[in-house]
Amino acid sequence: MKIIAGNWKMNGTRTALAEMLDAIAGVTTENRVILCVPFTMLRNGTDNVAIGAQDVSANVRGAYTGEVSGAMIAETGAKYVIVGHSERRMYHDETNDIVRAKAMRAIENGLTPIICVGETMEEKRAGKTFDIITDGVRESVPENVTDDIIIAYEPRWAIGAGITPTAQEIADAHKVIADTLGYMGLNGTPILYGASVNANNVADIVAIKNVDGVLVGGASLKPQEFVPIINNAK
Ligand code: PGA
């Protein structure tokens, strides 16, 4: 069983989501499929797809115009929420501390956070990849967590770029994350790979050790691209 999570970012419509759910309804798979959609499209999942949000407020409630709380997301029937996606870190200056607070708000409301970590090209060139992802996991994962969480390794330089790291680079990064989680007493936490995943490369990627699934951006928007990803990931 692999976890196949789509991230629609700021794309799609409710009609497109209904069409995607219909297309996936016809798919027989052991994989766990999650679609993370904009707030306005949040809803109950179906028999074979769970719905997730792409962000959650770090605050519980109150005067935070424009923000959406964990309780509000949970009320829609959504079960997951991405926190600390590189686009949130880049455009909204989210730090590991903020990401940890958001993950806590998710957990408090029964949502499973998909916590993203990954290095920029500058950090990669400076040889800091392992430091960034180790600190990302240590500092973004809430302390003493006992509920389900998911980690996503997203090399930021490869997102939307149509390029992926080598299999060895993915294996090395996932081992560092798995070791860090083990050190924190969180053995068995699923670790997804995300950045430029498509129907052609997904089988090779999920075959890499410590890769428990994928987080898919652009290729999750159309059934004709996303359904083959679900089918090919085994
Ligand atoms: P991509 O995005 O698949 O379009 O590279 C991945 C992500 O941002 O989660």
PDB file of C-alpha atoms and ligand atoms in Angstrom:
ATOM      1  CA  MET A   1       0.000   0.000   0.000  1.00  0.00           C
ATOM      2  CA  LYS A   2       1.321   3.403  -0.995  1.00  0.00           C
ATOM      3  CA  ILE A   3      -0.083   6.835  -0.191  1.00  0.00           C
ATOM      4  CA  ILE A   4      -0.894   8.875  -3.289  1.00  0.00           C
ATOM      5  CA  ALA A   5      -1.673  12.467  -2.345  1.00  0.00           C
ATOM      6  CA  GLY A   6      -2.610  15.104  -4.892  1.00  0.00           C
ATOM      7  CA  ASN A   7      -2.060  18.790  -4.208  1.00  0.00           C
ATOM      8  CA  TRP A   8      -4.255  20.957  -6.402  1.00  0.00           C
ATOM      9  CA  LYS A   9      -2.688  24.211  -5.146  1.00  0.00           C
ATOM     10  CA  MET A  10      -4.816  27.169  -6.364  1.00  0.00           C
ATOM     11  CA  ASN A  11      -6.389  25.268  -9.242  1.00  0.00           C
ATOM     12  CA  GLY A  12      -9.635  23.495 -10.023  1.00  0.00           C
ATOM     13  CA  THR A  13     -13.342  23.900  -9.434  1.00  0.00           C
ATOM     14  CA  ARG A  14     -15.906  21.957  -7.462  1.00  0.00           C
ATOM     15  CA  THR A  15     -17.118  20.461 -10.742  1.00  0.00           C
ATOM     16  CA  ALA A  16     -13.586  19.344 -11.618  1.00  0.00           C
ATOM     17  CA  LEU A  17     -13.277  17.755  -8.182  1.00  0.00           C
ATOM     18  CA  ALA A  18     -16.559  15.855  -8.632  1.00  0.00           C
ATOM     19  CA  GLU A  19     -15.285  14.606 -12.010  1.00  0.00           C
ATOM     20  CA  MET A  20     -11.990  13.506 -10.477  1.00  0.00           C
ATOM     21  CA  LEU A  21     -13.764  11.638  -7.674  1.00  0.00           C
ATOM     22  CA  ASP A  22     -15.976   9.904 -10.252  1.00  0.00           C
ATOM     23  CA  ALA A  23     -12.926   8.889 -12.274  1.00  0.00           C
ATOM     24  CA  ILE A  24     -11.175   7.479  -9.195  1.00  0.00           C
ATOM     25  CA  ALA A  25     -14.355   5.671  -8.066  1.00  0.00           C
ATOM     26  CA  GLY A  26     -13.776   3.276 -10.948  1.00  0.00           C
ATOM     27  CA  VAL A  27     -10.223   2.464  -9.857  1.00  0.00           C
ATOM     28  CA  THR A  28      -9.426  -0.689  -7.902  1.00  0.00           C
ATOM     29  CA  THR A  29      -6.305  -0.070  -5.847  1.00  0.00           C
ATOM     30  CA  GLU A  30      -4.735  -0.926  -2.529  1.00  0.00           C
ATOM     31  CA  ASN A  31      -3.250   2.553  -2.378  1.00  0.00           C
ATOM     32  CA  ARG A  32      -4.573   5.265  -0.064  1.00  0.00           C
ATOM     33  CA  VAL A  33      -5.592   8.219  -2.228  1.00  0.00           C
ATOM     34  CA  ILE A  34      -5.842  11.754  -0.820  1.00  0.00           C
ATOM     35  CA  LEU A  35      -6.762  14.942  -2.696  1.00  0.00           C
ATOM     36  CA  CYS A  36      -5.723  18.222  -1.082  1.00  0.00           C
ATOM     37  CA  VAL A  37      -7.868  20.977  -2.544  1.00  0.00           C
ATOM     38  CA  PRO A  38      -8.535  24.687  -1.951  1.00  0.00           C
ATOM     39  CA  PHE A  39     -10.651  25.545   1.108  1.00  0.00           C
ATOM     40  CA  THR A  40     -13.761  26.297  -0.975  1.00  0.00           C
ATOM     41  CA  MET A  41     -13.787  22.756  -2.368  1.00  0.00           C
ATOM     42  CA  LEU A  42     -13.425  20.896   0.948  1.00  0.00           C
ATOM     43  CA  ARG A  43     -16.038  18.178   1.430  1.00  0.00           C
ATOM     44  CA  ASN A  44     -16.459  14.591   2.556  1.00  0.00           C
ATOM     45  CA  GLY A  45     -14.313  12.029   0.850  1.00  0.00           C
ATOM     46  CA  THR A  46     -15.612   9.013  -1.039  1.00  0.00           C
ATOM     47  CA  ASP A  47     -15.139   5.260  -0.589  1.00  0.00           C
ATOM     48  CA  ASN A  48     -11.671   5.397  -2.117  1.00  0.00           C
ATOM     49  CA  VAL A  49     -10.526   9.031  -1.824  1.00  0.00           C
ATOM     50  CA  ALA A  50      -9.971  11.133   1.307  1.00  0.00           C
ATOM     51  CA  ILE A  51     -10.018  14.924   1.078  1.00  0.00           C
ATOM     52  CA  GLY A  52      -7.433  17.254   2.589  1.00  0.00           C
ATOM     53  CA  ALA A  53      -6.760  20.977   2.877  1.00  0.00           C
ATOM     54  CA  GLN A  54      -3.512  22.704   1.893  1.00  0.00           C
ATOM     55  CA  ASP A  55      -3.029  24.880   4.958  1.00  0.00           C
ATOM     56  CA  VAL A  56      -4.510  25.521   8.403  1.00  0.00           C
ATOM     57  CA  SER A  57      -4.287  28.486  10.739  1.00  0.00           C
ATOM     58  CA  ALA A  58      -1.734  28.272  13.543  1.00  0.00           C
ATOM     59  CA  ASN A  59      -4.388  29.887  15.757  1.00  0.00           C
ATOM     60  CA  VAL A  60      -7.412  28.244  17.321  1.00  0.00           C
ATOM     61  CA  ARG A  61     -10.056  30.904  16.617  1.00  0.00           C
ATOM     62  CA  GLY A  62     -10.665  34.633  16.718  1.00  0.00           C
ATOM     63  CA  ALA A  63      -9.717  37.828  14.943  1.00  0.00           C
ATOM     64  CA  TYR A  64      -7.549  36.405  12.143  1.00  0.00           C
ATOM     65  CA  THR A  65      -9.220  37.664   8.993  1.00  0.00           C
ATOM     66  CA  GLY A  66      -8.878  35.295   6.060  1.00  0.00           C
ATOM     67  CA  GLU A  67      -7.630  32.329   8.082  1.00  0.00           C
ATOM     68  CA  VAL A  68      -9.317  28.933   8.386  1.00  0.00           C
ATOM     69  CA  SER A  69      -9.072  26.886  11.577  1.00  0.00           C
ATOM     70  CA  GLY A  70      -8.507  23.182  12.066  1.00  0.00           C
ATOM     71  CA  ALA A  71     -12.015  22.812  13.508  1.00  0.00           C
ATOM     72  CA  MET A  72     -13.498  24.438  10.397  1.00  0.00           C
ATOM     73  CA  ILE A  73     -11.558  22.107   8.113  1.00  0.00           C
ATOM     74  CA  ALA A  74     -12.582  19.051  10.131  1.00  0.00           C
ATOM     75  CA  GLU A  75     -16.245  20.137   9.959  1.00  0.00           C
ATOM     76  CA  THR A  76     -16.189  19.825   6.151  1.00  0.00           C
ATOM     77  CA  GLY A  77     -15.371  16.125   6.314  1.00  0.00           C
ATOM     78  CA  ALA A  78     -11.750  16.600   5.245  1.00  0.00           C
ATOM     79  CA  LYS A  79      -9.278  14.281   7.012  1.00  0.00           C
ATOM     80  CA  TYR A  80      -5.840  15.628   6.081  1.00  0.00           C
ATOM     81  CA  VAL A  81      -4.036  18.930   5.791  1.00  0.00           C
ATOM     82  CA  ILE A  82      -0.722  19.816   4.173  1.00  0.00           C
ATOM     83  CA  VAL A  83       1.436  22.027   6.408  1.00  0.00           C
ATOM     84  CA  GLY A  84       4.686  23.752   5.556  1.00  0.00           C
ATOM     85  CA  HIS A  85       4.486  23.275   1.806  1.00  0.00           C
ATOM     86  CA  SER A  86       7.415  25.027   0.165  1.00  0.00           C
ATOM     87  CA  GLU A  87       5.082  27.585  -1.412  1.00  0.00           C
ATOM     88  CA  ARG A  88       3.787  28.501   2.060  1.00  0.00           C
ATOM     89  CA  ARG A  89       7.365  28.676   3.358  1.00  0.00           C
ATOM     90  CA  MET A  90       8.407  30.805   0.357  1.00  0.00           C
ATOM     91  CA  TYR A  91       5.464  33.184  -0.140  1.00  0.00           C
ATOM     92  CA  HIS A  92       4.241  33.403   3.465  1.00  0.00           C
ATOM     93  CA  ASP A  93       7.532  33.115   5.325  1.00  0.00           C
ATOM     94  CA  GLU A  94       6.434  30.055   7.252  1.00  0.00           C
ATOM     95  CA  THR A  95       9.157  28.802   9.576  1.00  0.00           C
ATOM     96  CA  ASN A  96       9.475  25.389  11.192  1.00  0.00           C
ATOM     97  CA  ASP A  97       7.969  26.887  14.376  1.00  0.00           C
ATOM     98  CA  ILE A  98       4.884  28.076  12.524  1.00  0.00           C
ATOM     99  CA  VAL A  99       4.600  24.756  10.719  1.00  0.00           C
ATOM    100  CA  ARG A 100       4.745  22.904  14.057  1.00  0.00           C
ATOM    101  CA  ALA A 101       1.929  25.081  15.464  1.00  0.00           C
ATOM    102  CA  LYS A 102      -0.154  24.362  12.367  1.00  0.00           C
ATOM    103  CA  ALA A 103       0.507  20.618  12.670  1.00  0.00           C
ATOM    104  CA  MET A 104      -0.666  20.811  16.295  1.00  0.00           C
ATOM    105  CA  ARG A 105      -3.911  22.570  15.306  1.00  0.00           C
ATOM    106  CA  ALA A 106      -4.476  19.810  12.744  1.00  0.00           C
ATOM    107  CA  ILE A 107      -3.897  17.001  15.234  1.00  0.00           C
ATOM    108  CA  GLU A 108      -6.093  18.631  17.888  1.00  0.00           C
ATOM    109  CA  ASN A 109      -8.942  18.498  15.395  1.00  0.00           C
ATOM    110  CA  GLY A 110      -8.455  14.922  14.272  1.00  0.00           C
ATOM    111  CA  LEU A 111      -6.795  15.852  10.994  1.00  0.00           C
ATOM    112  CA  THR A 112      -3.626  14.101   9.825  1.00  0.00           C
ATOM    113  CA  PRO A 113      -0.965  16.689   8.965  1.00  0.00           C
ATOM    114  CA  ILE A 114       1.201  16.099   5.906  1.00  0.00           C
ATOM    115  CA  ILE A 115       4.313  17.956   7.065  1.00  0.00           C
ATOM    116  CA  CYS A 116       6.577  19.089   4.221  1.00  0.00           C
ATOM    117  CA  VAL A 117      10.342  19.548   4.441  1.00  0.00           C
ATOM    118  CA  GLY A 118      12.927  20.111   1.743  1.00  0.00           C
ATOM    119  CA  GLU A 119      15.913  22.115   0.614  1.00  0.00           C
ATOM    120  CA  THR A 120      16.210  24.958  -1.897  1.00  0.00           C
ATOM    121  CA  MET A 121      18.740  24.812  -4.741  1.00  0.00           C
ATOM    122  CA  GLU A 122      20.936  27.261  -2.855  1.00  0.00           C
ATOM    123  CA  GLU A 123      20.890  25.023   0.222  1.00  0.00           C
ATOM    124  CA  LYS A 124      21.562  21.946  -1.915  1.00  0.00           C
ATOM    125  CA  ARG A 125      24.550  23.637  -3.584  1.00  0.00           C
ATOM    126  CA  ALA A 126      25.881  24.604  -0.175  1.00  0.00           C
ATOM    127  CA  GLY A 127      25.764  20.962   0.913  1.00  0.00           C
ATOM    128  CA  LYS A 128      23.077  21.649   3.504  1.00  0.00           C
ATOM    129  CA  THR A 129      20.365  19.245   2.305  1.00  0.00           C
ATOM    130  CA  PHE A 130      20.596  16.831   5.228  1.00  0.00           C
ATOM    131  CA  ASP A 131      20.789  19.610   7.820  1.00  0.00           C
ATOM    132  CA  ILE A 132      17.726  21.334   6.388  1.00  0.00           C
ATOM    133  CA  ILE A 133      15.610  18.209   6.318  1.00  0.00           C
ATOM    134  CA  THR A 134      16.790  16.960   9.713  1.00  0.00           C
ATOM    135  CA  ASP A 135      16.007  20.327  11.310  1.00  0.00           C
ATOM    136  CA  GLY A 136      12.774  20.497   9.301  1.00  0.00           C
ATOM    137  CA  VAL A 137      11.561  17.230  10.799  1.00  0.00           C
ATOM    138  CA  ARG A 138      12.847  17.892  14.330  1.00  0.00           C
ATOM    139  CA  GLU A 139      11.402  21.397  14.490  1.00  0.00           C
ATOM    140  CA  SER A 140       8.178  20.993  12.469  1.00  0.00           C
ATOM    141  CA  VAL A 141       6.876  17.800  14.077  1.00  0.00           C
ATOM    142  CA  PRO A 142       5.042  18.469  17.359  1.00  0.00           C
ATOM    143  CA  GLU A 143       6.698  17.040  20.460  1.00  0.00           C
ATOM    144  CA  ASN A 144       5.397  13.805  21.952  1.00  0.00           C
ATOM    145  CA  VAL A 145       3.010  13.273  19.087  1.00  0.00           C
ATOM    146  CA  THR A 146       1.123   9.983  19.299  1.00  0.00           C
ATOM    147  CA  ASP A 147      -1.404  10.543  16.501  1.00  0.00           C
ATOM    148  CA  ASP A 148      -0.830   9.771  12.837  1.00  0.00           C
ATOM    149  CA  ILE A 149       1.334  12.175  10.931  1.00  0.00           C
ATOM    150  CA  ILE A 150       2.820  12.001   7.445  1.00  0.00           C
ATOM    151  CA  ILE A 151       6.093  13.567   6.306  1.00  0.00           C
ATOM    152  CA  ALA A 152       6.648  14.713   2.718  1.00  0.00           C
ATOM    153  CA  TYR A 153      10.167  15.229   1.397  1.00  0.00           C
ATOM    154  CA  GLU A 154       9.907  17.930  -1.228  1.00  0.00           C
ATOM    155  CA  PRO A 155      13.195  19.082  -2.774  1.00  0.00           C
ATOM    156  CA  ARG A 156      12.090  22.647  -3.401  1.00  0.00           C
ATOM    157  CA  TRP A 157      14.223  23.093  -6.519  1.00  0.00           C
ATOM    158  CA  ALA A 158      12.456  20.206  -8.250  1.00  0.00           C
ATOM    159  CA  ILE A 159       8.852  21.283  -7.581  1.00  0.00           C
ATOM    160  CA  GLY A 160       7.002  22.115 -10.781  1.00  0.00           C
ATOM    161  CA  ALA A 161      10.347  21.992 -12.571  1.00  0.00           C
ATOM    162  CA  GLY A 162       9.886  18.729 -14.445  1.00  0.00           C
ATOM    163  CA  ILE A 163      13.098  17.384 -12.911  1.00  0.00           C
ATOM    164  CA  THR A 164      13.598  14.960 -10.058  1.00  0.00           C
ATOM    165  CA  PRO A 165      16.593  14.138  -7.897  1.00  0.00           C
ATOM    166  CA  THR A 166      18.422  10.906  -8.688  1.00  0.00           C
ATOM    167  CA  ALA A 167      17.122   7.717  -7.091  1.00  0.00           C
ATOM    168  CA  GLN A 168      20.195   7.760  -4.828  1.00  0.00           C
ATOM    169  CA  GLU A 169      19.485  11.341  -3.719  1.00  0.00           C
ATOM    170  CA  ILE A 170      15.881  10.434  -2.897  1.00  0.00           C
ATOM    171  CA  ALA A 171      17.024   7.290  -1.046  1.00  0.00           C
ATOM    172  CA  ASP A 172      19.597   9.268   0.959  1.00  0.00           C
ATOM    173  CA  ALA A 173      17.137  12.018   1.917  1.00  0.00           C
ATOM    174  CA  HIS A 174      14.450   9.527   2.925  1.00  0.00           C
ATOM    175  CA  LYS A 175      16.940   7.587   5.041  1.00  0.00           C
ATOM    176  CA  VAL A 176      17.917  10.754   6.879  1.00  0.00           C
ATOM    177  CA  ILE A 177      14.241  11.498   7.524  1.00  0.00           C
ATOM    178  CA  ALA A 178      13.494   7.919   8.601  1.00  0.00           C
ATOM    179  CA  ASP A 179      16.483   7.961  10.979  1.00  0.00           C
ATOM    180  CA  THR A 180      15.417  11.309  12.431  1.00  0.00           C
ATOM    181  CA  LEU A 181      11.874  10.044  12.963  1.00  0.00           C
ATOM    182  CA  GLY A 182      13.263   6.890  14.568  1.00  0.00           C
ATOM    183  CA  TYR A 183      15.350   8.984  16.936  1.00  0.00           C
ATOM    184  CA  MET A 184      12.154  10.851  17.865  1.00  0.00           C
ATOM    185  CA  GLY A 185      10.342   7.584  18.588  1.00  0.00           C
ATOM    186  CA  LEU A 186       8.251   7.890  15.426  1.00  0.00           C
ATOM    187  CA  ASN A 187       9.316   4.773  13.557  1.00  0.00           C
ATOM    188  CA  GLY A 188       6.848   3.783  10.880  1.00  0.00           C
ATOM    189  CA  THR A 189       5.712   7.323  10.063  1.00  0.00           C
ATOM    190  CA  PRO A 190       4.987   7.359   6.318  1.00  0.00           C
ATOM    191  CA  ILE A 191       7.403   9.448   4.239  1.00  0.00           C
ATOM    192  CA  LEU A 192       6.181  10.715   0.867  1.00  0.00           C
ATOM    193  CA  TYR A 193       8.320  12.014  -1.966  1.00  0.00           C
ATOM    194  CA  GLY A 194       7.010  15.089  -3.795  1.00  0.00           C
ATOM    195  CA  ALA A 195       8.270  17.090  -6.785  1.00  0.00           C
ATOM    196  CA  SER A 196       7.674  16.437 -10.473  1.00  0.00           C
ATOM    197  CA  VAL A 197       6.045  13.035  -9.958  1.00  0.00           C
ATOM    198  CA  ASN A 198       4.191  11.706 -12.999  1.00  0.00           C
ATOM    199  CA  ALA A 199       2.760   8.454 -14.358  1.00  0.00           C
ATOM    200  CA  ASN A 200       6.084   7.553 -15.960  1.00  0.00           C
ATOM    201  CA  ASN A 201       8.371   7.979 -12.946  1.00  0.00           C
ATOM    202  CA  VAL A 202       6.072   7.032 -10.052  1.00  0.00           C
ATOM    203  CA  ALA A 203       6.764   3.275 -10.117  1.00  0.00           C
ATOM    204  CA  ASP A 204      10.537   3.817  -9.890  1.00  0.00           C
ATOM    205  CA  ILE A 205      10.125   6.418  -7.140  1.00  0.00           C
ATOM    206  CA  VAL A 206       7.894   4.333  -4.866  1.00  0.00           C
ATOM    207  CA  ALA A 207      10.280   1.384  -5.305  1.00  0.00           C
ATOM    208  CA  ILE A 208      12.992   3.366  -3.468  1.00  0.00           C
ATOM    209  CA  LYS A 209      13.577   2.339   0.152  1.00  0.00           C
ATOM    210  CA  ASN A 210      11.726   4.448   2.745  1.00  0.00           C
ATOM    211  CA  VAL A 211       9.424   5.972   0.114  1.00  0.00           C
ATOM    212  CA  ASP A 212       5.886   5.248   1.275  1.00  0.00           C
ATOM    213  CA  GLY A 213       4.079   7.265  -1.362  1.00  0.00           C
ATOM    214  CA  VAL A 214       4.067  10.482  -3.326  1.00  0.00           C
ATOM    215  CA  LEU A 215       2.740  14.031  -3.148  1.00  0.00           C
ATOM    216  CA  VAL A 216       1.766  15.090  -6.651  1.00  0.00           C
ATOM    217  CA  GLY A 217       1.175  18.664  -7.811  1.00  0.00           C
ATOM    218  CA  GLY A 218       0.613  19.415 -11.487  1.00  0.00           C
ATOM    219  CA  ALA A 219      -0.035  15.807 -12.510  1.00  0.00           C
ATOM    220  CA  SER A 220      -2.877  15.462  -9.987  1.00  0.00           C
ATOM    221  CA  LEU A 221      -5.146  17.954 -11.762  1.00  0.00           C
ATOM    222  CA  LYS A 222      -6.445  15.800 -14.596  1.00  0.00           C
ATOM    223  CA  PRO A 223      -7.938  12.301 -14.257  1.00  0.00           C
ATOM    224  CA  GLN A 224      -6.045  11.114 -17.331  1.00  0.00           C
ATOM    225  CA  GLU A 225      -2.766  11.927 -15.568  1.00  0.00           C
ATOM    226  CA  PHE A 226      -3.658  11.194 -11.935  1.00  0.00           C
ATOM    227  CA  VAL A 227      -5.448   7.853 -12.373  1.00  0.00           C
ATOM    228  CA  PRO A 228      -2.395   6.243 -14.068  1.00  0.00           C
ATOM    229  CA  ILE A 229      -0.251   7.487 -11.158  1.00  0.00           C
ATOM    230  CA  ILE A 230      -2.572   5.708  -8.722  1.00  0.00           C
ATOM    231  CA  ASN A 231      -2.435   2.546 -10.857  1.00  0.00           C
ATOM    232  CA  ASN A 232       1.318   2.602 -11.474  1.00  0.00           C
ATOM    233  CA  ALA A 233       2.340   3.140  -7.830  1.00  0.00           C
ATOM    234  CA  LYS A 234       2.977  -0.321  -6.508  1.00  0.00           C
TER     235      LYS A 234
HETATM  236  P1  PGA B   1       4.740  19.176  -8.707  1.00  0.00           P
HETATM  237  O1  PGA B   1       4.404  19.758  -7.268  1.00  0.00           O
HETATM  238  O2  PGA B   1       4.297  17.742  -8.726  1.00  0.00           O
HETATM  239  O3  PGA B   1       3.927  20.026  -9.660  1.00  0.00           O
HETATM  240  O4  PGA B   1       6.211  19.305  -8.898  1.00  0.00           O
HETATM  241  C1  PGA B   1       4.652  18.991  -6.136  1.00  0.00           C
HETATM  242  C2  PGA B   1       4.204  19.723  -4.900  1.00  0.00           C
HETATM  243  O5  PGA B   1       4.362  20.946  -4.836  1.00  0.00           O
HETATM  244  O6  PGA B   1       3.646  19.095  -3.983  1.00  0.00           O
END
